[in-house]
Short mmCIF file of C-alpha atoms in Angstrom, two decimals:
data_model
loop_
_atom_site.label_atom_id
_atom_site.label_comp_id
_atom_site.label_asym_id
_atom_site.label_seq_id
_atom_site.Cartn_x
_atom_site.Cartn_y
_atom_site.Cartn_z
CA UNK A 1 140.96 128.13 53.46
CA UNK A 2 139.02 126.05 56.19
CA UNK A 3 135.39 125.16 55.94
CA UNK A 4 133.11 126.04 58.89
CA UNK A 5 129.83 124.69 60.00
CA UNK A 6 127.25 125.59 62.61
CA UNK A 7 126.73 123.16 65.71
CA UNK A 8 123.21 121.58 65.25
CA UNK A 9 123.00 121.86 69.02
CA UNK A 10 124.25 124.94 70.32
CA UNK A 11 124.73 126.89 66.88
CA UNK A 12 128.48 127.84 67.56
CA UNK A 13 130.57 128.07 64.50
CA UNK A 14 132.96 124.78 64.32
CA UNK A 15 135.35 123.41 61.93
CA UNK A 16 133.82 120.94 59.17
CA UNK A 17 134.68 117.59 60.31
CA UNK A 18 135.00 118.06 63.86
CA UNK A 19 132.40 117.56 66.90
CA UNK A 20 131.33 120.76 68.96
CA UNK A 21 132.56 120.74 72.74
CA UNK A 22 128.92 120.83 73.83
CA UNK A 23 128.29 117.28 71.78
CA UNK A 24 131.47 115.91 73.54
CA UNK A 25 130.21 116.67 76.94
CA UNK A 26 126.86 115.25 76.28
CA UNK A 27 128.38 111.79 75.59
CA UNK A 28 130.50 111.94 78.48
CA UNK A 29 127.39 112.71 80.86
CA UNK A 30 125.57 109.85 79.24
CA UNK A 31 128.44 107.44 79.85
CA UNK A 32 128.64 108.41 83.41
CA UNK A 33 124.78 108.05 84.14
CA UNK A 34 125.07 104.54 82.74
CA UNK A 35 128.06 103.68 84.67
CA UNK A 36 126.33 104.85 88.17
CA UNK A 37 122.94 103.43 87.41
CA UNK A 38 122.98 100.10 89.44
CA UNK A 39 119.54 98.76 88.10
CA UNK A 40 120.97 99.09 84.36
CA UNK A 41 124.40 97.54 85.58
CA UNK A 42 122.32 94.89 87.28
CA UNK A 43 120.17 93.76 84.42
CA UNK A 44 123.50 93.15 82.65
CA UNK A 45 125.16 91.18 85.42
CA UNK A 46 125.90 87.50 85.44
CA UNK A 47 123.99 87.19 88.66
CA UNK A 48 120.90 88.48 87.20
CA UNK A 49 121.14 86.10 83.92
CA UNK A 50 121.79 83.28 86.48
CA UNK A 51 118.60 84.07 88.34
CA UNK A 52 116.82 84.59 85.02
CA UNK A 53 117.59 81.40 83.71
CA UNK A 54 116.53 79.56 86.91
CA UNK A 55 113.28 81.19 87.07
CA UNK A 56 112.66 80.42 83.23
CA UNK A 57 113.70 76.71 83.96
CA UNK A 58 111.50 76.59 87.04
CA UNK A 59 108.38 77.85 85.01
CA UNK A 60 109.18 75.53 82.28
CA UNK A 61 108.85 78.71 80.15
CA UNK A 62 105.27 78.94 80.86
CA UNK A 63 103.51 82.28 81.67
CA UNK A 64 101.61 81.01 84.77
CA UNK A 65 99.53 84.13 84.94
CA UNK A 66 98.27 83.34 81.53
CA UNK A 67 97.80 79.70 82.72
CA UNK A 68 95.92 80.31 85.86
CA UNK A 69 94.36 83.61 85.32
CA UNK A 70 93.41 83.55 81.61
CA UNK A 71 93.08 79.78 81.02
CA UNK A 72 95.75 80.22 78.40
CA UNK A 73 98.87 77.91 78.01
CA UNK A 74 101.55 80.85 76.60
CA UNK A 75 105.28 80.85 76.69
CA UNK A 76 106.62 83.79 78.56
CA UNK A 77 109.07 86.39 77.22
CA UNK A 78 109.97 88.39 80.42
CA UNK A 79 111.21 87.63 83.86
CA UNK A 80 109.48 90.35 86.31
CA UNK A 81 110.31 90.98 89.80
CA UNK A 82 106.94 90.78 91.70
CA UNK A 83 108.17 92.94 94.44
CA UNK A 84 109.96 95.84 92.26
CA UNK A 85 113.57 96.15 92.34
CA UNK A 86 113.67 99.79 93.41
CA UNK A 87 111.60 98.86 96.38
CA UNK A 88 113.62 95.73 97.47
CA UNK A 89 117.15 95.58 96.13
CA UNK A 90 117.98 92.56 98.63
CA UNK A 91 115.50 90.26 96.56
CA UNK A 92 116.85 91.06 93.20
CA UNK A 93 118.05 87.32 92.51
CA UNK A 94 115.66 85.71 94.92
CA UNK A 95 113.78 83.17 92.57
CA UNK A 96 110.61 83.21 94.79
CA UNK A 97 110.20 87.29 93.70
CA UNK A 98 110.39 86.42 90.12
CA UNK A 99 107.61 85.27 87.56
CA UNK A 100 107.89 84.68 84.02
CA UNK A 101 105.35 86.59 81.76
CA UNK A 102 104.37 87.24 78.12
CA UNK A 103 105.26 91.03 77.42
CA UNK A 104 101.38 91.82 77.26
CA UNK A 105 101.00 90.46 80.70
CA UNK A 106 103.87 92.11 81.95
CA UNK A 107 102.44 95.46 80.64
CA UNK A 108 99.14 94.57 82.15
CA UNK A 109 100.52 94.06 85.55
CA UNK A 110 102.89 97.18 85.42
CA UNK A 111 99.92 99.19 84.64
CA UNK A 112 97.77 97.99 87.40
CA UNK A 113 100.67 98.70 89.79
CA UNK A 114 100.79 102.27 89.01
CA UNK A 115 97.24 102.81 89.58
CA UNK A 116 97.47 103.14 93.29
CA UNK A 117 98.66 101.04 96.29
CA UNK A 118 95.61 99.21 97.07
CA UNK A 119 95.97 97.81 93.50
CA UNK A 120 99.46 97.42 93.62
CA UNK A 121 99.15 95.23 96.91
CA UNK A 122 96.39 93.18 95.53
CA UNK A 123 98.84 92.39 92.25
CA UNK A 124 101.63 91.57 94.63
CA UNK A 125 99.56 88.99 96.63
CA UNK A 126 97.96 87.45 93.41
CA UNK A 127 101.32 87.02 91.89
CA UNK A 128 102.81 85.50 95.08
CA UNK A 129 99.83 83.21 95.27
CA UNK A 130 100.26 81.96 91.74
CA UNK A 131 103.77 81.30 92.31
CA UNK A 132 102.78 79.25 95.63
CA UNK A 133 100.27 77.47 93.61
CA UNK A 134 102.72 76.49 90.86
CA UNK A 135 105.04 75.52 93.31
CA UNK A 136 102.65 73.16 95.39
CA UNK A 137 101.26 71.70 91.97
CA UNK A 138 104.90 71.05 90.88
CA UNK A 139 106.00 69.37 93.95
CA UNK A 140 102.71 66.85 93.95
CA UNK A 141 103.73 65.46 90.23
#
């Protein structure tokens, strides 16, 4: 005599050791979503890894936000798009649009950017000026 159980998601009675149809549909929907999400795919791409490595090399592994604003020398952990990827897809691998940050500075910048358009524009201009300052200082050496 077969043994049955209840699906934890929909409550339907199913044969023990099998997966309910509602679970199968859910996994297919998740797979479809990740395949169509161009941003997630981009962050797994070879072109992103190449641009990321170039940015890390350019900054020498340093977080220039910490260097110039906080007066601390810290190694970065996250490559950040200054102009967000969702706003300017064309600059996704543009190294002049990338900055290397510690995770805490990355979160600080994101939190400021969501406060409003004025704060966002101020942060964007600050970050671009830091990149330009670093570029000038590196070219003089």
